[in-house]
Coordinates of C-alpha atoms and ligand atoms in Angstrom, one line a residue:
X1 CA 155.4 162.8 221.7
X2 CA 157.2 159.2 221.2
X3 CA 157.5 157.5 225.0
X4 CA 159.7 154.5 224.7
X5 CA 159.4 152.4 228.2
X6 CA 162.1 150.0 228.6
X7 CA 162.6 147.6 231.6
X8 CA 166.2 146.7 231.4
X9 CA 168.4 144.8 233.1
X10 CA 166.1 143.1 235.5
X11 CA 163.4 140.2 235.3
X12 CA 160.3 140.7 232.7
X13 CA 162.6 143.0 230.3
X14 CA 159.9 144.4 228.4
X15 CA 159.8 148.0 226.1
X16 CA 156.6 149.8 225.2
X17 CA 155.8 152.2 222.6
X18 CA 154.0 155.1 222.7
X19 CA 152.5 158.2 220.3
X20 CA 151.4 161.3 222.7
X21 CA 150.7 158.8 225.9
X22 CA 148.2 156.6 224.0
X23 CA 150.3 152.9 224.0
X24 CA 150.8 151.6 220.5
X25 CA 152.6 148.7 221.2
X26 CA 153.8 146.2 224.3
X27 CA 156.2 143.1 224.0
X28 CA 158.3 141.3 226.8
X29 CA 161.5 140.2 225.4
X30 CA 160.9 136.4 226.9
X31 CA 158.7 136.0 224.2
X32 CA 161.6 136.5 221.4
X33 CA 164.7 135.0 222.7
X34 CA 162.3 132.7 224.9
X35 CA 163.9 132.7 228.0
X36 CA 161.4 132.7 230.7
X37 CA 161.5 135.6 232.4
X38 CA 164.6 137.6 230.6
X39 CA 166.7 139.9 232.1
X40 CA 168.9 141.6 229.7
X41 CA 168.3 144.1 227.4
X42 CA 165.1 144.0 225.7
X43 CA 166.8 144.6 222.4
X44 CA 164.4 142.5 220.4
X45 CA 161.3 143.5 221.7
X46 CA 162.3 147.5 221.6
X47 CA 162.8 146.9 217.8
X48 CA 159.4 145.2 217.0
X49 CA 157.8 148.3 218.6
X50 CA 159.4 150.2 217.2
X51 CA 159.3 148.8 213.2
X52 CA 155.3 148.2 215.0
X53 CA 154.7 151.4 215.4
X54 CA 156.7 152.9 212.7
X55 CA 158.9 155.0 214.5
X56 CA 163.0 156.0 213.9
X57 CA 164.5 155.1 217.0
X58 CA 166.2 158.7 216.6
X59 CA 162.6 160.4 216.6
X60 CA 161.8 158.9 219.8
X61 CA 161.6 161.9 222.7
X62 CA 162.1 159.8 225.6
X63 CA 163.0 156.6 227.1
X64 CA 161.4 155.5 230.4
X65 CA 163.3 153.9 232.8
X66 CA 161.7 152.4 236.0
X67 CA 165.5 152.5 238.3
X68 CA 166.2 155.5 240.1
X69 CA 169.3 155.2 242.0
X70 CA 169.3 158.6 243.7
X71 CA 166.3 157.2 245.0
X72 CA 166.4 155.7 248.5
X73 CA 170.4 156.0 248.2
X74 CA 171.0 157.1 252.1
X75 CA 168.6 153.5 252.9
X76 CA 170.7 151.9 250.1
X77 CA 174.4 152.8 251.1
X78 CA 173.9 152.0 254.6
X79 CA 172.6 148.4 253.4
X80 CA 175.6 148.3 250.9
X81 CA 177.4 148.7 253.9
X82 CA 176.5 146.4 255.8
X83 CA 175.9 143.9 253.2
X84 CA 179.2 141.6 251.8
X85 CA 180.3 142.0 248.2
X86 CA 176.6 142.0 246.0
X87 CA 177.3 139.7 243.8
X88 CA 179.2 140.7 240.1
X89 CA 176.2 140.1 238.1
X90 CA 174.8 142.4 240.9
X91 CA 176.9 145.1 239.8
X92 CA 177.6 144.1 236.3
X93 CA 173.7 145.1 235.5
X94 CA 174.0 148.9 237.5
X95 CA 176.8 149.4 235.4
X96 CA 174.6 148.6 232.4
X97 CA 172.9 151.3 232.7
X98 CA 175.4 153.6 232.6
X99 CA 175.5 152.6 229.0
X100 CA 171.8 152.7 228.0
X101 CA 172.0 155.0 225.0
X102 CA 174.5 152.9 223.5
X103 CA 172.8 149.8 223.7
X104 CA 170.0 151.8 222.7
X105 CA 172.0 153.0 219.9
X106 CA 173.2 149.3 219.0
X107 CA 170.0 147.8 218.5
X108 CA 169.8 150.3 215.9
X109 CA 173.5 149.8 214.7
X110 CA 173.8 153.5 215.3
X111 CA 175.9 156.0 217.7
X112 CA 175.0 156.8 221.1
X113 CA 175.1 160.4 219.8
X114 CA 172.7 159.5 217.3
X115 CA 169.8 159.0 219.8
X116 CA 168.7 162.7 220.7
X117 CA 165.9 161.2 223.3
X118 CA 165.7 162.2 226.7
X119 CA 166.4 159.1 229.4
X120 CA 164.2 159.7 232.1
X121 CA 164.6 157.6 236.0
X122 CA 161.6 156.8 237.6
X123 CA 161.5 154.9 240.8
X124 CA 160.9 151.7 240.0
X125 CA 157.2 151.7 243.0
X126 CA 156.3 154.7 241.6
X127 CA 156.6 152.9 237.5
X128 CA 154.6 150.1 238.7
X129 CA 151.7 152.4 240.8
X130 CA 151.3 154.1 237.3
X131 CA 151.2 151.3 235.1
X132 CA 148.0 150.3 237.0
X133 CA 146.5 153.9 237.7
X134 CA 147.2 155.6 234.3
X135 CA 145.5 152.5 232.3
X136 CA 142.9 153.0 235.0
X137 CA 139.4 155.0 233.7
X138 CA 139.9 156.2 237.5
X139 CA 141.3 159.7 237.9
X140 CA 140.7 159.4 241.8
X141 CA 142.2 156.2 243.3
X142 CA 144.4 154.6 246.3
X143 CA 147.3 153.5 244.2
X144 CA 149.5 150.2 245.7
X145 CA 152.5 148.2 245.1
X146 CA 153.5 145.0 246.4
X147 CA 156.8 143.3 245.3
X148 CA 159.8 141.6 246.2
X149 CA 162.3 144.8 246.4
X150 CA 163.0 147.8 243.6
X151 CA 164.4 150.6 244.4
X152 CA 165.0 149.1 248.4
X153 CA 161.7 149.5 248.8
X154 CA 158.7 146.4 248.9
X155 CA 155.7 148.4 249.1
X156 CA 154.6 151.7 248.4
X157 CA 150.7 153.3 248.7
X158 CA 150.4 156.6 248.0
X159 CA 146.8 158.7 246.0
X160 CA 146.2 159.1 241.8
X161 CA 144.3 162.5 241.1
X162 CA 143.8 162.8 237.7
X163 CA 148.2 163.8 235.8
X164 CA 149.3 163.3 239.5
X165 CA 150.7 160.5 241.4
X166 CA 151.6 160.7 245.2
X167 CA 153.5 158.5 247.5
X168 CA 152.0 158.6 250.5
X169 CA 154.2 156.2 252.1
X170 CA 156.9 153.3 252.2
X171 CA 157.6 149.7 253.5
X172 CA 161.2 149.2 253.2
X173 CA 164.2 146.5 252.2
X174 CA 164.8 143.6 253.6
X175 CA 161.1 143.9 255.0
X176 CA 159.5 142.2 252.1
X177 CA 156.3 140.4 251.3
X178 CA 157.1 139.1 247.7
X179 CA 160.3 137.8 249.5
X180 CA 159.0 135.8 252.0
X181 CA 156.7 134.4 249.6
X182 CA 159.8 133.4 247.2
X183 CA 161.5 132.2 250.1
X184 CA 158.9 129.9 251.1
X185 CA 158.4 128.7 247.6
X186 CA 162.0 128.1 247.4
X187 CA 162.2 126.2 250.9
X188 CA 159.2 123.7 248.7
X189 CA 161.3 122.5 246.1
X190 CA 160.1 125.0 243.0
X191 CA 163.1 127.4 242.4
X192 CA 162.3 129.0 239.1
X193 CA 162.2 132.5 239.0
X194 CA 158.3 133.3 238.9
X195 CA 157.3 129.8 240.8
X196 CA 155.0 131.7 243.6
X197 CA 152.0 131.3 241.0
X198 CA 152.4 127.7 242.0
X199 CA 152.5 128.0 245.6
X200 CA 149.7 129.6 245.3
X201 CA 147.6 127.0 243.3
X202 CA 149.7 124.2 246.7
X203 CA 147.7 126.2 249.3
X204 CA 144.8 125.3 248.1
X205 CA 145.1 121.2 249.1
X206 CA 146.2 122.4 252.4
X207 CA 145.3 123.1 255.6
X208 CA 147.1 126.6 257.6
X209 CA 148.3 124.4 260.6
X210 CA 151.1 127.2 261.0
X211 CA 149.4 130.3 260.9
X212 CA 151.0 130.9 264.2
X213 CA 154.2 130.5 263.1
X214 CA 153.8 132.4 259.6
X215 CA 152.4 135.6 262.4
X216 CA 155.7 135.4 264.3
X217 CA 157.5 135.3 260.7
X218 CA 156.0 138.3 259.2
X219 CA 154.9 141.1 261.9
X220 CA 152.1 144.1 260.7
X221 CA 152.9 147.2 262.7
X222 CA 151.3 149.9 263.9
X223 CA 151.2 152.1 260.7
X224 CA 150.5 150.4 256.5
X225 CA 154.0 149.1 257.3
X226 CA 155.0 145.2 259.0
X227 CA 158.0 143.4 259.4
X228 CA 159.8 140.4 259.3
X229 CA 161.2 138.5 261.6
X230 CA 165.0 138.4 259.8
X231 CA 166.0 135.2 261.7
X232 CA 163.9 133.2 259.1
X233 CA 165.8 134.4 256.4
X234 CA 169.3 135.4 254.8
X235 CA 168.8 138.1 252.5
X236 CA 169.6 140.7 254.8
X237 CA 172.6 139.5 256.3
X238 CA 173.7 137.6 253.3
X239 CA 173.0 140.0 250.3
X240 CA 170.6 138.5 247.8
X241 CA 172.4 136.3 245.0
X242 CA 170.2 137.8 241.6
X243 CA 171.5 137.1 237.7
X244 CA 169.8 139.3 235.8
X245 CA 172.0 138.3 232.8
X246 CA 169.6 137.9 229.2
X247 CA 168.7 134.1 229.7
X248 CA 166.6 133.1 233.0
X249 CA 166.9 135.1 236.0
X250 CA 168.5 133.6 239.3
X251 CA 167.8 134.3 243.0
X252 CA 169.8 132.3 245.0
X253 CA 168.7 131.1 248.6
X254 CA 166.7 133.2 250.7
X255 CA 165.3 131.5 254.0
X256 CA 167.7 130.3 256.8
X257 CA 168.7 127.2 259.0
X258 CA 166.2 128.8 261.5
X259 CA 163.1 128.2 259.2
X260 CA 164.9 124.9 258.1
X261 CA 165.0 123.8 261.8
X262 CA 161.3 125.2 262.8
X263 CA 159.8 123.4 259.8
X264 CA 162.4 119.9 258.3
X265 CA 164.3 119.6 255.9
X266 CA 163.2 121.8 252.6
X267 CA 161.4 119.9 249.5
X268 CA 164.4 118.6 247.1
X269 CA 163.1 119.8 244.0
X270 CA 161.0 116.9 242.0
X271 CA 160.1 115.0 245.0
X272 CA 156.8 113.9 245.3
X273 CA 154.9 116.5 247.3
X274 CA 153.1 115.8 250.5
X275 CA 150.8 116.7 253.3
X276 CA 153.0 118.9 255.0
X277 CA 154.6 120.7 251.7
X278 CA 150.9 121.6 251.1
X279 CA 149.8 123.2 255.0
X280 CA 153.1 125.0 255.1
X281 CA 151.6 126.9 251.5
X282 CA 149.2 127.1 252.8
X283 CA 149.6 128.5 255.7
X284 CA 152.1 131.2 254.6
X285 CA 149.1 132.4 251.8
X286 CA 146.9 132.6 254.6
X287 CA 149.0 134.8 256.4
X288 CA 149.9 137.0 253.1
X289 CA 146.0 137.1 252.6
X290 CA 145.7 138.7 255.8
X291 CA 148.0 140.6 255.7
X292 CA 147.6 142.1 252.6
X293 CA 144.5 142.5 253.3
X294 CA 144.5 144.5 256.3
X295 CA 146.5 146.7 255.0
X296 CA 144.4 147.5 252.1
X297 CA 141.6 148.2 254.6
X298 CA 144.3 150.7 255.8
X299 CA 144.5 152.4 253.2
X300 CA 141.3 152.5 252.4
X301 CA 140.5 154.1 255.7
X302 CA 143.5 157.0 255.3
X303 CA 143.0 157.8 251.2
X304 CA 139.3 158.0 251.8
X305 CA 139.1 156.4 248.2
X306 CA 136.5 154.4 247.0
X307 CA 139.1 152.8 244.0
X308 CA 142.0 150.9 244.6
X309 CA 144.8 150.4 241.3
X310 CA 147.0 147.9 242.7
X311 CA 150.4 146.6 240.7
X312 CA 153.9 144.6 241.5
X313 CA 154.1 140.7 241.3
X314 CA 152.1 140.7 244.5
X315 CA 149.6 141.0 242.5
X316 CA 149.8 138.2 240.7
X317 CA 148.2 136.7 243.9
X318 CA 144.6 135.7 242.5
X319 CA 143.4 133.9 244.9
X320 CA 144.2 137.3 247.6
X321 CA 142.2 139.3 244.5
X322 CA 139.6 137.4 245.3
X323 CA 138.8 138.8 248.4
X324 CA 140.1 142.3 248.5
X325 CA 136.7 143.6 246.8
X326 CA 135.1 142.1 249.6
X327 CA 137.3 142.4 252.7
X328 CA 138.5 145.8 252.5
X329 CA 135.0 148.4 251.4
X330 CA 136.9 149.0 247.5
X331 CA 134.5 149.8 245.2
X332 CA 136.6 149.1 242.4
X333 CA 140.0 146.9 241.9
X334 CA 141.7 147.3 238.7
X335 CA 145.0 145.1 237.9
X336 CA 146.5 146.0 234.6
X337 CA 147.7 142.6 233.0
X338 CA 151.1 143.2 233.1
X339 CA 151.6 143.6 236.7
X340 CA 154.4 142.8 237.7
X341 CA 157.8 143.8 236.3
X342 CA 157.4 143.7 232.7
X343 CA 154.8 146.7 233.4
X344 CA 157.1 148.9 234.4
X345 CA 158.1 150.0 231.3
X346 CA 154.4 151.1 230.5
X347 CA 153.9 152.5 233.9
X348 CA 157.6 154.1 234.0
X349 CA 156.2 155.9 230.2
X350 CA 152.9 157.1 231.8
X351 CA 154.7 159.1 235.0
X352 CA 156.8 160.3 232.6
X353 CA 153.9 161.4 230.3
X354 CA 151.2 162.8 233.1
X355 CA 153.3 163.7 236.4
X356 CA 156.5 164.8 235.1
X357 CA 155.7 166.2 232.1
X358 CA 152.0 167.3 233.0
X359 CA 150.0 166.0 229.5
X360 CA 146.3 165.1 230.7
X361 CA 145.3 161.4 230.9
X362 CA 143.3 159.5 227.8
X363 CA 144.5 156.4 227.7
X364 CA 142.5 153.3 229.4
X365 CA 143.5 149.8 229.0
X366 CA 140.5 147.7 227.8
X367 CA 142.5 145.0 226.1
X368 CA 145.9 142.8 226.7
X369 CA 146.3 142.6 222.9
X370 CA 149.8 145.0 222.6
X371 CA 151.8 142.8 221.4
X372 CA 153.1 140.7 217.9
X373 CA 150.7 139.5 215.4
X374 CA 151.5 137.7 211.9
X375 CA 148.9 137.9 208.6
X376 CA 147.2 134.6 207.3
X377 CA 149.7 135.2 204.3
X378 CA 152.8 134.5 206.7
X379 CA 150.7 131.9 208.7
X380 CA 149.7 129.5 204.7
X381 CA 154.1 129.8 204.2
X382 CA 155.2 128.6 207.2
X383 CA 152.2 125.6 207.0
X384 CA 153.3 125.1 202.8
X385 CA 157.1 125.3 204.2
X386 CA 156.0 123.1 206.4
X387 CA 154.0 120.8 204.1
X388 CA 150.8 120.4 206.8
X389 CA 147.1 119.7 205.1
X390 CA 145.0 122.4 206.6
X391 CA 141.6 123.6 205.6
X392 CA 140.6 127.4 205.4
X393 CA 137.6 128.5 207.8
X394 CA 136.3 131.4 208.3
X395 CA 133.5 133.8 211.0
X396 CA 130.4 132.0 212.0
X397 CA 131.8 128.6 210.0
X398 CA 134.7 128.4 211.8
X399 CA 133.4 129.4 215.5
X400 CA 131.4 126.4 214.6
X401 CA 133.4 124.0 213.4
X402 CA 136.1 124.6 216.2
X403 CA 133.1 124.9 218.8
X404 CA 132.0 121.5 217.9
X405 CA 135.7 119.7 217.9
X406 CA 135.7 121.7 221.4
X407 CA 132.3 119.9 223.1
X408 CA 134.0 116.3 221.6
X409 CA 136.4 116.6 223.7
X410 CA 139.5 117.5 221.3
X411 CA 142.8 120.2 222.8
X412 CA 142.9 123.1 220.5
X413 CA 145.3 125.6 220.3
X414 CA 144.3 128.8 219.0
X415 CA 146.9 131.2 217.8
X416 CA 144.9 134.4 216.4
X417 CA 145.4 138.3 215.9
X418 CA 148.0 140.4 218.2
X419 CA 149.7 138.3 221.4
X420 CA 148.8 139.2 224.6
X421 CA 150.5 141.8 227.0
X422 CA 151.2 139.4 230.5
X423 CA 152.0 136.7 231.4
X424 CA 148.2 135.1 230.9
X425 CA 147.3 133.9 227.8
X426 CA 143.7 135.5 227.1
X427 CA 142.2 134.0 224.0
X428 CA 144.7 134.8 221.3
X429 CA 148.2 132.2 222.5
X430 CA 145.5 130.3 224.3
X431 CA 145.3 125.5 224.5
X432 CA 141.5 125.7 224.6
X433 CA 139.6 122.7 225.5
X434 CA 136.0 121.7 227.4
X435 CA 135.8 122.8 231.0
X436 CA 132.6 119.5 231.3
X437 CA 134.7 117.2 231.4
X438 CA 135.8 116.3 235.0
X439 CA 139.2 114.3 233.7
X440 CA 140.0 116.9 231.3
X441 CA 143.5 118.5 234.0
X442 CA 144.9 114.8 233.5
X443 CA 144.2 114.6 230.0
X444 CA 145.8 118.1 229.7
X445 CA 148.5 117.4 231.6
X446 CA 149.4 114.2 229.9
X447 CA 149.1 115.4 225.8
X448 CA 150.9 119.4 226.5
X449 CA 151.4 120.7 229.6
X450 CA 153.1 117.7 231.8
X451 CA 152.9 119.8 234.9
X452 CA 152.2 119.3 238.9
X453 CA 148.8 117.8 239.5
X454 CA 148.3 120.8 242.5
X455 CA 148.0 123.3 239.7
X456 CA 144.9 124.5 238.4
X457 CA 143.4 125.0 234.8
X458 CA 141.4 128.4 234.2
X459 CA 138.0 129.0 231.9
X460 CA 137.5 132.1 229.5
X461 CA 133.3 133.0 230.4
X462 CA 131.0 135.1 228.2
X463 CA 131.5 138.2 230.5
X464 CA 127.4 138.4 230.7
X465 CA 126.8 134.9 232.1
X466 CA 130.1 135.0 234.4
X467 CA 127.1 136.2 237.3
X468 CA 125.3 133.2 236.3
X469 CA 128.1 130.6 237.1
X470 CA 130.6 132.5 239.7
X471 CA 129.7 134.3 242.7
X472 CA 130.6 138.6 243.6
X473 CA 131.0 141.1 241.0
X474 CA 133.1 139.1 238.2
X475 CA 134.9 141.1 236.1
X476 CA 138.5 139.9 235.8
X477 CA 139.0 140.8 232.1
X478 CA 142.9 139.6 232.6
X479 CA 142.7 136.8 234.7
X480 CA 143.7 138.2 237.7
X481 CA 140.9 137.6 239.9
X482 CA 139.3 133.9 241.8
X483 CA 136.2 133.6 242.4
X484 CA 133.8 131.3 243.9
X485 CA 132.0 129.5 241.7
X486 CA 127.9 128.6 242.3
X487 CA 128.3 125.3 244.5
X488 CA 124.7 124.4 242.2
X489 CA 126.8 125.1 238.2
X490 CA 129.9 123.0 239.4
X491 CA 128.7 119.8 238.6
X492 CA 128.1 121.8 234.7
X493 CA 132.0 123.2 234.7
X494 CA 133.7 121.1 237.1
X495 CA 137.3 120.7 234.9
X496 CA 138.2 124.7 235.8
X497 CA 137.5 124.4 239.2
X498 CA 140.1 124.7 241.8
X499 CA 139.7 121.9 244.4
X500 CA 138.8 125.0 246.9
X501 CA 135.7 125.5 244.4
X502 CA 137.6 128.2 243.4
X503 CA 138.0 129.6 239.5
X504 CA 141.2 132.4 238.3
X505 CA 138.2 133.4 235.5
X506 CA 138.6 135.6 232.6
X507 CA 135.4 137.5 231.4
X508 CA 135.7 137.5 228.1
X509 CA 133.9 141.1 226.5
X510 CA 132.3 141.0 222.7
X511 CA 133.6 144.2 221.8
X512 CA 137.5 143.2 223.0
X513 CA 137.8 140.1 222.0
X514 CA 135.1 139.3 219.5
X515 CA 136.1 136.5 217.6
X516 CA 137.3 134.6 220.8
X517 CA 133.7 135.5 222.3
X518 CA 132.3 134.0 219.3
X519 CA 133.6 130.3 219.3
X520 CA 132.7 130.5 223.2
X521 CA 129.4 131.5 222.2
X522 CA 129.1 129.0 219.6
X523 CA 130.3 126.1 222.2
X524 CA 127.4 127.7 224.7
X525 CA 125.1 127.2 222.2
X526 CA 125.6 123.6 221.1
X527 CA 126.6 122.8 224.7
X528 CA 124.6 125.5 227.8
X529 CA 128.1 125.6 228.9
X530 CA 128.9 129.9 228.2
X531 CA 132.9 128.6 229.1
X532 CA 136.3 127.3 228.1
X533 CA 139.6 126.0 229.6
X534 CA 141.9 128.6 228.8
X535 CA 145.7 128.2 229.2
X536 CA 148.9 129.2 227.7
X537 CA 150.3 127.9 224.0
X538 CA 152.8 126.5 225.2
X539 CA 155.1 123.3 226.7
X540 CA 157.6 124.5 229.5
X541 CA 158.9 128.3 227.2
X542 CA 157.4 131.3 227.4
X543 CA 154.4 131.3 225.3
X544 CA 154.7 130.6 221.6
X545 CA 155.2 134.1 219.9
X546 CA 155.5 132.8 215.6
X547 CA 153.6 130.6 213.7
X548 CA 156.4 128.9 213.4
X549 CA 157.0 128.3 217.1
X550 CA 153.4 127.8 217.8
X551 CA 153.9 124.7 214.7
X552 CA 156.5 123.4 216.4
X553 CA 154.9 123.2 219.7
X554 CA 151.7 121.9 217.9
X555 CA 153.9 119.0 216.3
X556 CA 155.9 118.2 219.5
X557 CA 152.6 117.9 221.5
X558 CA 149.5 115.8 221.1
X559 CA 147.2 118.6 221.2
X560 CA 144.0 117.8 218.3
X561 CA 143.6 120.3 216.5
X562 CA 145.7 123.9 215.5
X563 CA 143.9 127.1 214.0
X564 CA 146.4 129.8 212.9
X565 CA 143.9 132.7 211.3
X566 CA 141.8 131.2 209.2
X567 CA 144.0 128.4 209.1
X568 CA 142.6 124.8 210.9
X569 CA 145.3 121.7 211.0
X570 CA 143.7 118.9 212.5
Ligands
FE2_601 FE1 158.6 145.0 241.1

């Protein structure tokens, strides 16, 4: 049975293909069309996934779409009647849904009637929840999804039991922790779609001075729910101006004049960040943590479950995630790498396969390497075309050589194997550097990233060594959880430790990425430190996909070494 999952006409458009419940390939459209968080129809991602799986589009049994217009239809209609005319882009996006079959056929130069697949529509949050539960190794878990909004809800929780996912309750629009975070991120002058993670980074530099105000802005309810004081927002009264066309998505202003009266004029994009901005970010982060942790405690109590499977855009808040196990009573926390809307493609597929069709569970997502891969021959062709000098190294010679370059303080672009699924580079499309050098953050920013100084860089750590260096359970294969570094260790690894003593670590498992594990192991042999700084291989663009893009980014920036497959360019 072949299922194609699509997140389309929404941010982070993506595709994933499953054969008999096993994931074969998954990719985000932004890697192909080079627009960050690209919306629209993921034609390139679909073509690549089917090519990778060796499947003809006419042989697909089901196409799973993470959106259900009939879900919560009365609430949707009531709000639609209250709001002014919705943006034309939004209408366009809805219209596009009627021609999905044509769009899919068009990707392959076919007619709609040649596609025999049955189209199944899965409610947005059910797809988020399914993306986590059905890729985890848990047969029983509490399952929670929190984001901006999808199918009129902003939070849904339930229980996963084997093949079934049972929804217990919703929090509906306009109350949304995701929109709260987006609105304040906009107020802080960070206007690009998906900029919320910058606010999280900034929060560590401030004090939660405005916690009392945020307590008014976002209140916990009596049940597993919360409310926003809507006078601080306009998304409920003026509608949300959202564009999910092919390019980067756009979201119009969501905060009201009352927020401006409360905190003063919003920060102009590009203007200096001052302590007032840091304190607002800190207060927002603190309030978000307080609310989500309390809701998760209540979910734990109500569900009686030991394991938590978590998804939705808010599940990218790795600082909050770092507190979940210690403060909610859950024994295990699982978040798959594409916790945001890209992950809906896999969630919708698995919901159809298990919950709707009743097929047994067998797939567990042990790694994030589900994207495109290029052979050594293809890489060499690019290098020859570019006329660059290179050397060839393999096995322990490669890891030994590159580890010594890193130990010398060189910055290495490391391009290997299959691309990562989700927004984090996890050792296959990564820029690597020495974590021992306190100034490495500045060096990286000068040479490549040119990004805000308040944003931390994160470390990849050998899985078996993580507990020696960090506090807590330290299992974080997908770099989505923050842990505190052990105080006595910070001086040996200062660069990727954030100002508050924490780090968003990736624990690297020898069995899932032996090449990357070996490189870090060699670095440990040479320096005594079992970690490297790992940041995504890009420069203000989606993570590089092809060898050509890797070369372009390498030559445009001031990195020292590029490793692609067995080829080393210095
Ligand atoms: Fe979502």
